[in-house]
PDB file of C-alpha atoms in Angstrom:
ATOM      1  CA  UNK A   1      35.176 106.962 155.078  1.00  0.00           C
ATOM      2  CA  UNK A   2      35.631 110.975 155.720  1.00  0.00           C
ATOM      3  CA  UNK A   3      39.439 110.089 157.199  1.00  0.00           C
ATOM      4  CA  UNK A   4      40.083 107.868 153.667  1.00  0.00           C
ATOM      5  CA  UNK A   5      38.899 111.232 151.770  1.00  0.00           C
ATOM      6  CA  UNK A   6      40.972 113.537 153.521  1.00  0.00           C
ATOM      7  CA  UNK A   7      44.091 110.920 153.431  1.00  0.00           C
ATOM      8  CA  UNK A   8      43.436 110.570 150.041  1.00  0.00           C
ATOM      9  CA  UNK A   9      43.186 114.102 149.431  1.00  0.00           C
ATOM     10  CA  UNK A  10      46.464 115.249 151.195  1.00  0.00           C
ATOM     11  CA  UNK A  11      48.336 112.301 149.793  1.00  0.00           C
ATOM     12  CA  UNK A  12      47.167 113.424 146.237  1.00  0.00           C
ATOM     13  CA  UNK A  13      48.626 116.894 146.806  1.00  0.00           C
ATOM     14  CA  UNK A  14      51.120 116.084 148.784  1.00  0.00           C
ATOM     15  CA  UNK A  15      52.939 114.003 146.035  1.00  0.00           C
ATOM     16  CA  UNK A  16      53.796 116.626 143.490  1.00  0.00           C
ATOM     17  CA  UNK A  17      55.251 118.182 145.836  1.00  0.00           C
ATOM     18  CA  UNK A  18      57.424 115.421 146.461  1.00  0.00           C
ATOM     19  CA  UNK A  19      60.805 116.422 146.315  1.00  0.00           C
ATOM     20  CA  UNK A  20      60.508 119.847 146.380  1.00  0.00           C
ATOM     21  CA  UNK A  21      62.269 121.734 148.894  1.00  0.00           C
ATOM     22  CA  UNK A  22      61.212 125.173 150.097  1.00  0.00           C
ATOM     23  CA  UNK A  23      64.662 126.147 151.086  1.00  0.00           C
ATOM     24  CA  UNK A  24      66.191 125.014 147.708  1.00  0.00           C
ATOM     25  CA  UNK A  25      67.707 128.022 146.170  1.00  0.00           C
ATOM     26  CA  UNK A  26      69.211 126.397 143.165  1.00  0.00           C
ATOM     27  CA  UNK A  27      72.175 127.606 144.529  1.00  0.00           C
ATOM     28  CA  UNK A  28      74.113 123.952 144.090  1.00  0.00           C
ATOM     29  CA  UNK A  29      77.866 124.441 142.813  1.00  0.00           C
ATOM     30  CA  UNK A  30      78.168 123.959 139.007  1.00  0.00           C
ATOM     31  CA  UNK A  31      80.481 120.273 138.689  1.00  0.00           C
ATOM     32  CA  UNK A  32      83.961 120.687 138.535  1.00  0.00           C
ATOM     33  CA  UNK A  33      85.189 120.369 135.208  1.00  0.00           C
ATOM     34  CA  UNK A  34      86.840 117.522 133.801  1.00  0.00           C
ATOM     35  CA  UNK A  35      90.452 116.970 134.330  1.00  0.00           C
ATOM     36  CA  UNK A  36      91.201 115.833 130.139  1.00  0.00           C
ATOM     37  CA  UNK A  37      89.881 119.975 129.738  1.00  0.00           C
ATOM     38  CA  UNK A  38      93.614 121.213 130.229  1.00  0.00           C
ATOM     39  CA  UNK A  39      94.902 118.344 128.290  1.00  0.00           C
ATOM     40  CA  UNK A  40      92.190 119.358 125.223  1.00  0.00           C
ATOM     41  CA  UNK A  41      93.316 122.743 125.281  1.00  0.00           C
ATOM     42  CA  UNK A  42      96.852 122.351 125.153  1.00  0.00           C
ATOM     43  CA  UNK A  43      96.827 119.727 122.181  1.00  0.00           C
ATOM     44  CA  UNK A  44      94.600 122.556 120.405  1.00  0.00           C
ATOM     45  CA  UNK A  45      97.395 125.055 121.407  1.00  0.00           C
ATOM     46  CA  UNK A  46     100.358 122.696 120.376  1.00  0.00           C
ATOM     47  CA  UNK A  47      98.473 122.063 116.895  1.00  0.00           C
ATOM     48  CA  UNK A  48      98.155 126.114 116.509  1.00  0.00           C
ATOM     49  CA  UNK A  49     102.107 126.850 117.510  1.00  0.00           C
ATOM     50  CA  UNK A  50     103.061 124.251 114.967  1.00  0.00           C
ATOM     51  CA  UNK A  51     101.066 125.593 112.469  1.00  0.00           C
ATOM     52  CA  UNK A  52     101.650 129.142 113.277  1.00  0.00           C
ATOM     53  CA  UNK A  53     105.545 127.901 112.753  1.00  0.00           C
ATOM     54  CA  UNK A  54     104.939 126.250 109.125  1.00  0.00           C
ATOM     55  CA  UNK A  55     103.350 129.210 107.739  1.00  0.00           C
ATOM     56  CA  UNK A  56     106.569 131.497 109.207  1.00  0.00           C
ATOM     57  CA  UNK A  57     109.351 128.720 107.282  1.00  0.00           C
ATOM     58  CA  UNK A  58     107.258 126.179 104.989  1.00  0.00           C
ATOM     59  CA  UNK A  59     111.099 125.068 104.953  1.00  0.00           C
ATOM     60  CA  UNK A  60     110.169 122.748 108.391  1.00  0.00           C
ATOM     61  CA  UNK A  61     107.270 120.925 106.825  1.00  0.00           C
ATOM     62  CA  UNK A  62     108.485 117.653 106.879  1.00  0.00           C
ATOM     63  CA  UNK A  63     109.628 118.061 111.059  1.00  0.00           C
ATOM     64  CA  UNK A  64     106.342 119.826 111.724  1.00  0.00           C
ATOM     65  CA  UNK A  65     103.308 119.035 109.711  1.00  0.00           C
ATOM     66  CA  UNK A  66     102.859 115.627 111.281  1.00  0.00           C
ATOM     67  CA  UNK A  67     103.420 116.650 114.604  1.00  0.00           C
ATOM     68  CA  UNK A  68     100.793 119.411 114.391  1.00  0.00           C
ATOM     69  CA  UNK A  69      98.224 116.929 112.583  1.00  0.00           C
ATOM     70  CA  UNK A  70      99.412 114.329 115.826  1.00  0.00           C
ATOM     71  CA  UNK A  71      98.358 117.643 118.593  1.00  0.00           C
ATOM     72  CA  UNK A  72      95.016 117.922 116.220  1.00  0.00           C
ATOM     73  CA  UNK A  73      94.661 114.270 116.296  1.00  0.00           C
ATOM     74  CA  UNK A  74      94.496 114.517 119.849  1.00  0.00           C
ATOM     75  CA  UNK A  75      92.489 117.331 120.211  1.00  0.00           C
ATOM     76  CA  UNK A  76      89.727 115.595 118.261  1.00  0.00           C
ATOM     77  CA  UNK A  77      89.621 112.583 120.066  1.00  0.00           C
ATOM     78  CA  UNK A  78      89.649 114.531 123.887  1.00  0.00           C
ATOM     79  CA  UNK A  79      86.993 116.128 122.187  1.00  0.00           C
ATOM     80  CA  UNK A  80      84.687 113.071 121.135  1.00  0.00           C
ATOM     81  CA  UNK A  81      85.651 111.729 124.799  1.00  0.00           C
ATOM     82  CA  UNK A  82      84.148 114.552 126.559  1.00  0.00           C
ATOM     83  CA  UNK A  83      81.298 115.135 124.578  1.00  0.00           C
ATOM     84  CA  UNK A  84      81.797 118.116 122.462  1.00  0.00           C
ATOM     85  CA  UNK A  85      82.570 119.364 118.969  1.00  0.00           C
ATOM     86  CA  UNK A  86      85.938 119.306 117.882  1.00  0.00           C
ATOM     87  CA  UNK A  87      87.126 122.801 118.117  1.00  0.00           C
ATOM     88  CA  UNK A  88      88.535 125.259 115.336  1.00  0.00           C
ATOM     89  CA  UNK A  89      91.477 125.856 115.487  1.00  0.00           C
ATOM     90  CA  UNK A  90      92.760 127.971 118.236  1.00  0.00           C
ATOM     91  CA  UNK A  91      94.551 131.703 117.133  1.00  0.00           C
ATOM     92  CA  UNK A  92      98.216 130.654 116.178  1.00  0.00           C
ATOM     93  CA  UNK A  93     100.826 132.818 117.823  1.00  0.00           C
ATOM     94  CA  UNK A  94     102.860 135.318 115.717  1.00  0.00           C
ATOM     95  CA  UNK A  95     105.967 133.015 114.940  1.00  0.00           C
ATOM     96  CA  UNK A  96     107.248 135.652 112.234  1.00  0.00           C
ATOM     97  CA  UNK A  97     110.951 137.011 112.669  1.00  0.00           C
ATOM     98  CA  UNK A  98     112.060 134.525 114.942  1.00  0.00           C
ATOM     99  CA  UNK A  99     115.238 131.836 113.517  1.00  0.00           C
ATOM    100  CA  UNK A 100     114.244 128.580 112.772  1.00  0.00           C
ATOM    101  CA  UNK A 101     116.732 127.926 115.886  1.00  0.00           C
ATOM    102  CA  UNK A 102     114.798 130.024 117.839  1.00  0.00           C
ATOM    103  CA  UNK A 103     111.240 128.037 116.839  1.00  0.00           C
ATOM    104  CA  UNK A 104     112.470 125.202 117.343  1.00  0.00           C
ATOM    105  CA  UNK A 105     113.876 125.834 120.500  1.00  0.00           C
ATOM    106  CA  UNK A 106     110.132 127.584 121.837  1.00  0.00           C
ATOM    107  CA  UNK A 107     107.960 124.118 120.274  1.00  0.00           C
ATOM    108  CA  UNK A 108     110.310 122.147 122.119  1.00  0.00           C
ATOM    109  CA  UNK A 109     110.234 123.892 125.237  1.00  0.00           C
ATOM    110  CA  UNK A 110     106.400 123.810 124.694  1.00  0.00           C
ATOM    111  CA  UNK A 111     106.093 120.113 124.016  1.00  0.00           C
ATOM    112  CA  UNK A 112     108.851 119.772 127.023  1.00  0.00           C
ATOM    113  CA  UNK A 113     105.879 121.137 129.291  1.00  0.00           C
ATOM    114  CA  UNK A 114     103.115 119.433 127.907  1.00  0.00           C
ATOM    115  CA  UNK A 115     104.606 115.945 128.221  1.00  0.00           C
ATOM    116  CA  UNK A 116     105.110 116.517 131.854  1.00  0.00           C
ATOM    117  CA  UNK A 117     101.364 117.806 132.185  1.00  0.00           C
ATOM    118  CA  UNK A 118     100.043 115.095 130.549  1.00  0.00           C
ATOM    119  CA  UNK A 119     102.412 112.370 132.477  1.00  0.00           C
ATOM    120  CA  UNK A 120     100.810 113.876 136.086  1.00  0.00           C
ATOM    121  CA  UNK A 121      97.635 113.531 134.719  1.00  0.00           C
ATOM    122  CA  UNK A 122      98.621 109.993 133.884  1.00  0.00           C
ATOM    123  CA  UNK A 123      99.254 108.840 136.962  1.00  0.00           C
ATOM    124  CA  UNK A 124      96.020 110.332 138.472  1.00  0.00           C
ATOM    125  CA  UNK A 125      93.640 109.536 135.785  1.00  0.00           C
ATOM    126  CA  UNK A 126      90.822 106.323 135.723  1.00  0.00           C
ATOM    127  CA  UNK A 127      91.570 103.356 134.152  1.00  0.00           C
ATOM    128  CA  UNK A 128      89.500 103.928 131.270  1.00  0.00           C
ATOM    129  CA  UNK A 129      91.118 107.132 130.023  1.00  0.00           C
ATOM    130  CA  UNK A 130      94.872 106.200 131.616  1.00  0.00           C
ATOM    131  CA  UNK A 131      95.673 104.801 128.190  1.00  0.00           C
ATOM    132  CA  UNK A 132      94.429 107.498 125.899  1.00  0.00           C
ATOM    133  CA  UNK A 133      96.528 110.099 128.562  1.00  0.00           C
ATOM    134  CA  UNK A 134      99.237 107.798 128.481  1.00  0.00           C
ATOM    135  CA  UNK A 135      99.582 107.651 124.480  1.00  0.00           C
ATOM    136  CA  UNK A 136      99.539 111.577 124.379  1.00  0.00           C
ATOM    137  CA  UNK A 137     102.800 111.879 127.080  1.00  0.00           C
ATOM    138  CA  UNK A 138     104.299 109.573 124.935  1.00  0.00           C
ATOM    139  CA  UNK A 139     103.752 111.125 122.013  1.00  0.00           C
ATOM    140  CA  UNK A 140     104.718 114.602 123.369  1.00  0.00           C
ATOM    141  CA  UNK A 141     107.869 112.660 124.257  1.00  0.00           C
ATOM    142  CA  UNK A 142     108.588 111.698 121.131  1.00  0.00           C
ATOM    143  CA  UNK A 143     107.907 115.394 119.574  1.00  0.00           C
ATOM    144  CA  UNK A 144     110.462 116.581 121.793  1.00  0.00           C
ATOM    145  CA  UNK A 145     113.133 114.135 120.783  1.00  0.00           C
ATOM    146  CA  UNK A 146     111.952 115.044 116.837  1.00  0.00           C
ATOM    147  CA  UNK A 147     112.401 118.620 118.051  1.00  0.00           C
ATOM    148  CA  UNK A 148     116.341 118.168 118.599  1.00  0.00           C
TER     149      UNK A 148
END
């Protein structure tokens, strides 16, 4: 009856302390973070250099306006997909001064990059989010053809 005490005893204390480990530092390494981050970032960026461009020559509205609300678009969605709020607007770059040649020119360049980002990441995402990926390269794609 004394050894079912003491078991009982032990065993009571001993199971809080289940799991605990007294060489456990907390020290783990922080997740790496999600692949779609890059591709988030750059739709924000694409949105603000197309916007940035509108307000330096209202002129390319009708090229420009639906491109930057397609990057936005995209943004949001990457956004709702990893679980956070849809960002403001990123700072636009100064596009004053420079020739509507010249803009042009930089956006596609721009979109020329970020099509061939989001193609890798294409071919090396999941299943689930190979389609979303896939729809964004192709619309990048597209923006650069728009962009001749």
């Amino acid at each position: 009856m004394l050894r079912a005490g003491v078991l009982l005893a032990l065993g009571g204390v001993a199971a809080p302390l289940t799991g605990c480990d007294p060489f456990d530092r907390g020290d783990d390494p922080d997740p790496a973070p999600d692949p779609l981050e890059p591709l988030a970032a750059e739709a924000r960026e694409l949105a603000a250099r197309h916007r940035a461009a509108l307000a330096a020559d209202p002129g390319l509205a009708g090229l420009l306006t639906p491109i930057a609300e397609a990057h936005e678009a995209h943004a949001a969605e990457l956004a709702r997909l990893l679980g956070r709020a849809t960002p403001t607007a990123a700072p636009s770059p100064d596009a004053t001064g420079a020739g509507r040649a010249s803009t042009l020119a930089g956006l596609r360049e721009a979109e020329q990059g970020a099509r061939r980002s989001a193609a890798k990441l294409c071919a090396e995402a999941p299943a689930e989010r190979a389609a979303l990926v896939g729809s964004i390269a192709a619309a990048r794609a597209t923006h650069v053809e728009a962009l001749k």
